[in-house]
Coordinates of C-alpha atoms in Angstrom, one line a residue:
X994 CA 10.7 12.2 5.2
X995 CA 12.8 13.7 2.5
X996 CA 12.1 11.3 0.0
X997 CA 8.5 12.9 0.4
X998 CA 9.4 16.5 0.2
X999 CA 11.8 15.6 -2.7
X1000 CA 9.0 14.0 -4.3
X1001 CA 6.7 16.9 -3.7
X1002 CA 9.5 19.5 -4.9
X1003 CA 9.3 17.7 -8.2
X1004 CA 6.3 17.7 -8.6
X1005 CA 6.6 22.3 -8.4
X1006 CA 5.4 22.2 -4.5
X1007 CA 7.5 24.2 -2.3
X1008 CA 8.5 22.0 0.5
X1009 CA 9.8 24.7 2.6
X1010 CA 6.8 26.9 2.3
X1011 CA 4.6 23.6 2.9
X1012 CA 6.1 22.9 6.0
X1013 CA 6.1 26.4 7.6
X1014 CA 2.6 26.3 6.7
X1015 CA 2.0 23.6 9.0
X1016 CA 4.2 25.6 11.6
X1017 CA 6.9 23.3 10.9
X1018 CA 10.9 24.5 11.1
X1019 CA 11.8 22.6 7.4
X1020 CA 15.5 22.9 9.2
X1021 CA 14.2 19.7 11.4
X1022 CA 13.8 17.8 8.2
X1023 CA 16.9 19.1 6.1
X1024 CA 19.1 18.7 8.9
X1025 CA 18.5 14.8 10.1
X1026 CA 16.2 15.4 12.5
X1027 CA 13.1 14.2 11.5
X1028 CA 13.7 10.9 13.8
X1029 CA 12.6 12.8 16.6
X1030 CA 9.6 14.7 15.2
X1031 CA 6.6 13.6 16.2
X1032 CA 4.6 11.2 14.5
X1033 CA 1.5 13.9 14.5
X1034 CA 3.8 16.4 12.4
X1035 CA 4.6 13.7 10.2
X1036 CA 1.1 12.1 9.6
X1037 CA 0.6 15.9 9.1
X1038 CA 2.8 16.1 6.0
X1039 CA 2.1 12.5 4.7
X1040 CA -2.1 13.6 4.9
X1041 CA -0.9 16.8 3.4
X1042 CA 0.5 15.2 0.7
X1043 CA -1.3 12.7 -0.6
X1044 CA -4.8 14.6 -0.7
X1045 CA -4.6 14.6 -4.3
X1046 CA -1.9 11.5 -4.8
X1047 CA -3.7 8.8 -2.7
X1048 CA -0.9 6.6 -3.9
X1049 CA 2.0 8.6 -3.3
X1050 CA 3.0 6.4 -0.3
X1051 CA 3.5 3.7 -2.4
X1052 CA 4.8 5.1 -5.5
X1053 CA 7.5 6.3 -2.8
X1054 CA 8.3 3.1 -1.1
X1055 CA 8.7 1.0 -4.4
X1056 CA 11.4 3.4 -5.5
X1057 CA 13.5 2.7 -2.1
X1058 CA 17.3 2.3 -3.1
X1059 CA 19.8 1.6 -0.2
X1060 CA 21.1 5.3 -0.4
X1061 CA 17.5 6.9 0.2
X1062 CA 17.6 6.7 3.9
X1063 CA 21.1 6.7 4.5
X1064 CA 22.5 4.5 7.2
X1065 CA 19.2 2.5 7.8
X1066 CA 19.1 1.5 3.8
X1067 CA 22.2 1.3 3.6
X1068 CA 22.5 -0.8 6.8
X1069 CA 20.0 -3.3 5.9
X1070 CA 21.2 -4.0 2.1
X1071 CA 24.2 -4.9 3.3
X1072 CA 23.2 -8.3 5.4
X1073 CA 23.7 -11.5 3.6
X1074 CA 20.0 -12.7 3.4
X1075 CA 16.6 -11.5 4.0
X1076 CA 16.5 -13.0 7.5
X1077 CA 19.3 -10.9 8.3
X1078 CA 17.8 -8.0 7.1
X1079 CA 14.4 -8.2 8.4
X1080 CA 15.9 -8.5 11.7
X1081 CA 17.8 -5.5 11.3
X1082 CA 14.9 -3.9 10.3
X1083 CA 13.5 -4.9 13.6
X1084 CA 16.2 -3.6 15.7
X1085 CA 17.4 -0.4 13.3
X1086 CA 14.0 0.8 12.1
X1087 CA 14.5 3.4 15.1
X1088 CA 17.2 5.4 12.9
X1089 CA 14.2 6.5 10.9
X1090 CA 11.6 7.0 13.1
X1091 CA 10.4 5.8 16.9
X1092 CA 6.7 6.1 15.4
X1093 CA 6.6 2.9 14.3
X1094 CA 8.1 -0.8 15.6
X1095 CA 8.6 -3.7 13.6
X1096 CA 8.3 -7.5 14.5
X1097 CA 9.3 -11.0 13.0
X1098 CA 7.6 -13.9 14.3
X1099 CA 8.6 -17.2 12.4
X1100 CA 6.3 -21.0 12.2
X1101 CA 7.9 -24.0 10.7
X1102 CA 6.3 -22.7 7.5
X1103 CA 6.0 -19.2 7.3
X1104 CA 7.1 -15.8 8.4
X1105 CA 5.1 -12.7 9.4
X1106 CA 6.1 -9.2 9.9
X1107 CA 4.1 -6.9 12.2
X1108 CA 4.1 -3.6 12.5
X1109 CA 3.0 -1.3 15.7
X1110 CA 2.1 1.9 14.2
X1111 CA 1.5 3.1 18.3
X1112 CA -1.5 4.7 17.8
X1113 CA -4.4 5.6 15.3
X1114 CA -2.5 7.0 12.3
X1115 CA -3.7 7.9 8.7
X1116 CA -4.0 5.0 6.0
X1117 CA -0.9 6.4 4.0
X1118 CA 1.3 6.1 7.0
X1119 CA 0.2 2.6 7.1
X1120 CA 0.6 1.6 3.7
X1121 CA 4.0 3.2 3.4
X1122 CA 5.6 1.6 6.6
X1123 CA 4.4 -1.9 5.0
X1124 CA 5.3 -1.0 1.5
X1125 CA 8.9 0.7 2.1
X1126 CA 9.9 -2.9 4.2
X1127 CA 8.5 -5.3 1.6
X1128 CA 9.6 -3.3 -1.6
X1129 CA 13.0 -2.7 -0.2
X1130 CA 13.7 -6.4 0.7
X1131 CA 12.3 -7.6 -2.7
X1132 CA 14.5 -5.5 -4.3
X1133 CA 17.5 -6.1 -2.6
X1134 CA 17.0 -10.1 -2.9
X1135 CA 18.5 -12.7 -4.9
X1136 CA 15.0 -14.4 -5.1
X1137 CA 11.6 -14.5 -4.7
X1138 CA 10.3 -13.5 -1.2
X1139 CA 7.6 -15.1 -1.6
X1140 CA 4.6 -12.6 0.2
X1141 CA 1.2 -14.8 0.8
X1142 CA -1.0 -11.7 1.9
X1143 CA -1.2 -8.0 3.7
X1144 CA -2.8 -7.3 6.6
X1145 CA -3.8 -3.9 6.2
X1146 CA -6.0 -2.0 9.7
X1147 CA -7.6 0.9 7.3
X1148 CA -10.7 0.6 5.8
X1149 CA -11.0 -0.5 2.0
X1150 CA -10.1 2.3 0.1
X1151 CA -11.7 2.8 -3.8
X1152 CA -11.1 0.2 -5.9
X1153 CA -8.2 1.8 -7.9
X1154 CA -6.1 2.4 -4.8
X1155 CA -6.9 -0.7 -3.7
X1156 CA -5.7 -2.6 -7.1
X1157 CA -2.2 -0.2 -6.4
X1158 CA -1.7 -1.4 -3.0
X1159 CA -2.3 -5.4 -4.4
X1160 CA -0.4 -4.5 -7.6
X1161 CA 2.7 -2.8 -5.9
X1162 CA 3.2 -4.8 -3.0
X1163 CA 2.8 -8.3 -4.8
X1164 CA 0.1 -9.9 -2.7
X1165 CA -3.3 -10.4 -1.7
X1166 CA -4.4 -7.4 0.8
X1167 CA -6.7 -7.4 3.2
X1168 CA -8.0 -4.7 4.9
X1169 CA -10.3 -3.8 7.8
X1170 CA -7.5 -6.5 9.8
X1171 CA -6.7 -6.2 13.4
X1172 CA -3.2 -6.1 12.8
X1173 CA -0.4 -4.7 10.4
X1174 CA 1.9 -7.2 8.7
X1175 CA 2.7 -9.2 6.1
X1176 CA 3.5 -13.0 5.9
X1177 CA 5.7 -14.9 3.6
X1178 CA 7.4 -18.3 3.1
X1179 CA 9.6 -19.2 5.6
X1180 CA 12.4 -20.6 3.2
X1181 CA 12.7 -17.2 1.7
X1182 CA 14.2 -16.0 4.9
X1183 CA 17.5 -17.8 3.3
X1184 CA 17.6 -16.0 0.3
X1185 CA 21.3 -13.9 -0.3
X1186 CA 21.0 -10.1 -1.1
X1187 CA 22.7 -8.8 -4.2
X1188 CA 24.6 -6.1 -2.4
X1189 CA 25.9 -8.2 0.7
X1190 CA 28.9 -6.7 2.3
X1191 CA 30.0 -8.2 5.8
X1192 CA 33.3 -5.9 6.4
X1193 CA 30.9 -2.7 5.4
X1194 CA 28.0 -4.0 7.7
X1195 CA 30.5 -4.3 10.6
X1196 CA 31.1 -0.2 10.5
X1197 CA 27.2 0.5 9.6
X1198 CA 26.6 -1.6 12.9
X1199 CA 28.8 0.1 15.1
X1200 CA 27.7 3.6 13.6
X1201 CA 24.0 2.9 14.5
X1202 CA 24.9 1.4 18.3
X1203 CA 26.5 5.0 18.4
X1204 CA 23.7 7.1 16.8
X1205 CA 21.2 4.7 18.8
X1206 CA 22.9 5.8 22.3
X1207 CA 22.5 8.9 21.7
X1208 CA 20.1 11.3 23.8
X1209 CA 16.7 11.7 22.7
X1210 CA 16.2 15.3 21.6
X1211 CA 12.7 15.4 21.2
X1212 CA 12.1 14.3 24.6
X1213 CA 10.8 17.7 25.5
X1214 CA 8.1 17.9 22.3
X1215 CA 6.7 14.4 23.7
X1216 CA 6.1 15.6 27.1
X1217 CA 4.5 18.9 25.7
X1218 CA 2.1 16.6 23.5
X1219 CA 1.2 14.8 26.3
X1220 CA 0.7 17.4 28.6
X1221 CA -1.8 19.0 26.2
X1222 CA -3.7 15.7 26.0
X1223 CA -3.5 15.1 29.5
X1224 CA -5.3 19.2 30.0
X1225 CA -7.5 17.8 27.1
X1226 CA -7.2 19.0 23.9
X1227 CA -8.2 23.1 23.4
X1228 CA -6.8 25.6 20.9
X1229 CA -6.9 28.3 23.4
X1230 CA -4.3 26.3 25.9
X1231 CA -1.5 28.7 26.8
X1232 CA 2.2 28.0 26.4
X1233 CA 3.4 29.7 29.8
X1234 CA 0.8 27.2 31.5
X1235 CA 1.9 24.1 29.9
X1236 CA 5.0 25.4 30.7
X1237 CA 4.3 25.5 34.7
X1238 CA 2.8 22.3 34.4
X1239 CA 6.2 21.0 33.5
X1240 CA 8.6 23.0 35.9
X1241 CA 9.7 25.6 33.8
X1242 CA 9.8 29.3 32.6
X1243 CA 7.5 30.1 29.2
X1244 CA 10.9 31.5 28.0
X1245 CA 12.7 28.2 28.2
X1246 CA 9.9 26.1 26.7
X1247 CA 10.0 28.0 23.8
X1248 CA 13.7 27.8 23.9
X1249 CA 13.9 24.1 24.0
X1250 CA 11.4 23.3 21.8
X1251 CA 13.2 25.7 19.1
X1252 CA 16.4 23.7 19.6
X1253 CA 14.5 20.3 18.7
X1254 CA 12.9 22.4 15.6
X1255 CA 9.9 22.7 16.7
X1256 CA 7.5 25.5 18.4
X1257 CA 4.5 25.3 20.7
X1258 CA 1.3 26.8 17.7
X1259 CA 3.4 23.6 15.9
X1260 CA 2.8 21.3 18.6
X1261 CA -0.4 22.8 19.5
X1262 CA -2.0 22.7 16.3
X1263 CA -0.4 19.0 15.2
X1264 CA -2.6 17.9 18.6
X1265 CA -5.7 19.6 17.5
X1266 CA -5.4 18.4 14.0
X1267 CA -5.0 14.9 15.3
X1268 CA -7.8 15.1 17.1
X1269 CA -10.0 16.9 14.8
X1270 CA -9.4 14.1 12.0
X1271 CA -10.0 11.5 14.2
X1272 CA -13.0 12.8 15.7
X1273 CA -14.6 13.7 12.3
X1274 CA -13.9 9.9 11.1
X1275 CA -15.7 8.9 13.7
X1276 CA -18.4 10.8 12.7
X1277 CA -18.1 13.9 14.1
X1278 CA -20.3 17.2 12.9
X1279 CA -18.1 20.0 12.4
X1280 CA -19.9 22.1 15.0
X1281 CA -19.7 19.7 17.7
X1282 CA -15.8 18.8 17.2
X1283 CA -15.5 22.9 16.9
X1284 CA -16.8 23.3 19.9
X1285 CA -15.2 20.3 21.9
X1286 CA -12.0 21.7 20.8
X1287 CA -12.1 25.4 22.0
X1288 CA -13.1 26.8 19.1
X1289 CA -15.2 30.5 19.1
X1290 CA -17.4 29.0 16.3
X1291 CA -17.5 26.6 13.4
X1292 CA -16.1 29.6 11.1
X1293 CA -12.9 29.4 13.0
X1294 CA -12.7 26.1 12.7
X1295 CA -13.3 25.3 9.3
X1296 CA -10.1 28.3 9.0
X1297 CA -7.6 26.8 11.1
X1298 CA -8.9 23.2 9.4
X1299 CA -7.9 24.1 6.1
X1300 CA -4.8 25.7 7.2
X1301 CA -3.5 22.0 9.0
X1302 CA -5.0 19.9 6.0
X1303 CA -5.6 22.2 3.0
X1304 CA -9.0 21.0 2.8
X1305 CA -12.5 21.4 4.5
X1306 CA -13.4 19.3 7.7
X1307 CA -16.3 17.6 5.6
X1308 CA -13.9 17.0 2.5
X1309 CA -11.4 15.3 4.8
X1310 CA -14.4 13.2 6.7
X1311 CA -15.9 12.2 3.4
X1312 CA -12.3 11.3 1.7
X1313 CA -11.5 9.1 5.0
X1314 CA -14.5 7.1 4.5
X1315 CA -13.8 7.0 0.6
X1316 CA -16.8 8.6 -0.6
X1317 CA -17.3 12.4 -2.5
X1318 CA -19.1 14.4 -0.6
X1319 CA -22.3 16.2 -2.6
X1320 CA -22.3 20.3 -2.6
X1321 CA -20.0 22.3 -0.9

C-alpha cells in the first residue's frame, strides 16, 4: 500500500491523519506490515482514495518499477522471461498481500491469468490487482506480450473510466465477467526480460522462502473478523465478549491486536463498513442497513458512514452503480 499513500501525500493528503481516521495504526503500513492487514482495511483505504480519482488504481499500477514493492518487484524482474515471471507471481504474490491469489493456466495457443480476489471487494481493488501484473510484466519485457482481452467481475463503469482501463491496460475489457484474468498469446510466455539476473534471483528466492516461513502475525485480526461475522455484524458488539468467545482476557485481545497494528473500533468498524457498502449496492435503504447493523437510528449511521468512507451512504450507493445521485 505505500505506493498509494505516497501517491496521496503528493497529492497534499495526510496519509497518517487518513489512516488514523479510519482507526488505522499508519505504523502497520510504514513498517512492512501491511501483508498481514486485512483485506477490509485495505479496500478501506483504496475506496477512500479513489472517491475523487476513480482511476487512481491504475495510474498507480502503470507506474510499477521493480523497486516499488521491494522484494516481490524486485523478485519477479529479475526472471529470464515472462513465463518465469508470471509463475513467480503466482507463487510470491503472497509477499504483498494474502488477499488476493494468482493463477496461470496455459492452451496450445494462449495463456490466461486468473485472479481470486477471495471475496466481494471494491472495483479499484480489482482493477489494480489486474493492472499492477499486466503493466509490470509489459514493462519489464523484451517484447510484446501480446494481451487479447480483460475479464473484469465489476459492473461497467462511465465511459471515461472505462476508455482508462482499455487504454492503460492495452486490451479489450470486458466487464460484468464471472471471472478475473487476462489472456494473452502463448508464445509471449518466451519473451526475455530486460533486467534478467539469475545469480541475484537465486538470493531474492531464498529471501522470500524465508520471509514466506515466517509466522502469520495477523492470525489473531482474522479470527476477530470472523468471529464478529460469525455473532453477525452489530456496531454495539463488545470487545471483552469477542474476546471470551476466543479464550482470552479483554486485556490481551487488545494487546495482541496492538502488536499486529491494529485495534478492535479498527476491526470493528472495517467489518461494519464492509457490510454496509455491500449491503447498500445491493440496494439497501439507509434506514434498513442502519438498523440491521445495530445502529440507534439512521442519524448515527449516516455519522459513522462518513467517517469510514468520507461520503454519505446514498453518494457511495449511487457512485457504485455509476450514476449521480439528484439532491442531497
Amino acid at each position: 500500500m505505500q505506493p498509494l499513500l505516497s501517491v496521496l501525500s503528493s497529492s497534499g493528503v495526510d496519509p497518517g491523519a487518513l489512516l488514523r481516521g479510519m482507526g488505522v495504526d499508519p505504523w502497520a503500513f510504514q513498517k512492512g506490515q501491511s501483508r498481514w492487514l486485512s483485506a477490509l482495511l485495505t479496500d478501506r483505504l483504496w475506496q477512500t482514495a479513489t472517491a475523487h480519482q476513480p482511476d487512481l488504481p491504475l495510474r498507480i499500477a502503470a507506474a510499477v518499477e521493480p523497486s516499488t514493492f521491494g522484494l516481490l518487484t524486485y523478485l519477479l524482474a529479475s526472471q529470464d522471461t515472462i513465463q518465469a515471471a508470471l509463475v513467480g507471481l503466482t507463487r510470491y504474490y503472497s509477499l504483498l498481500s494474502e488477499a488476493t491469489t494468482y493463477r496461470l493456466d496455459m492452451s496450445a495457443r494462449s495463456a490466461c491469468m486468473t485472479l481470486d480476489l477471495h471475496g466481494p471487494r471494491p472495483p479499484s481493488v480489482e482493477s489494480f490487482a489486474v493492472a499492477v501484473s499486466l503493466c509490470f510484466v509489459r514493462r519489464q519485457a523484451l517484447g510484446p506480450l501480446g494481451v487479447r482481452e480483460v475479464r473484469l467481475t465489476q459492473e461497467r463503469p462511465p465511459a471515461a473510466l472505462a476508455d482508462t482501463h482499455r487504454t492503460l491496460l492495452g486490451a479489450p475489457v470486458h466487464f460484468g465477467c464471472a471471472t478475473t484474468a487476462y489472456v494473452f498469446d502463448r508464445q509471449a510466455l518466451a519473451v526475455p526480460l530486460r533486467r534478467a539476473d539469475p545469480a541475484l534471483l537465486v538470493l531474492l528466492e531464498a529471501h522470500a522462502a524465508s520471509v514466506l516461513a515466517a509466522p502469520s502475525a495477523c492470525e489473531l485480526a482474522a479470527r476477530v473478523r470472523d468471529q464478529l461475522v460469525a455473532r453477525g455484524v452489530d456496531c454495539s458488539v463488545r470487545s471483552e465478549d469477542v474476546a471470551a468467545d476466543l479464550g482470552m482476557s479483554d486485556r490481551t485481545l487488545r494487546r495482541l491486536l496492538q502488536a499486529e497494528g491494529t485495534t478492535f473500533r479498527a476491526e470493528l468498524d472495517a467489518v461494519l463498513a464492509a457490510t454496509a457498502s455491500e449491503s447498500l449496492a445491493r440496494g439497501g435503504g439507509t434506514e434498513d442497513v442502519a438498523a440491521a447493523l445495530g445502529f440507534a437510528d439512521a442519524a448515527a449511521f449516516r455519522r459513522a458512514f462518513r467517517r469510514w468512507f468520507g461520503t454519505t451512504p446514498r453518494a457511495h450507493a449511487a457512485a457504485a452503480r455509476g450514476v449521480t445521485p439528484r439532491g442531497r
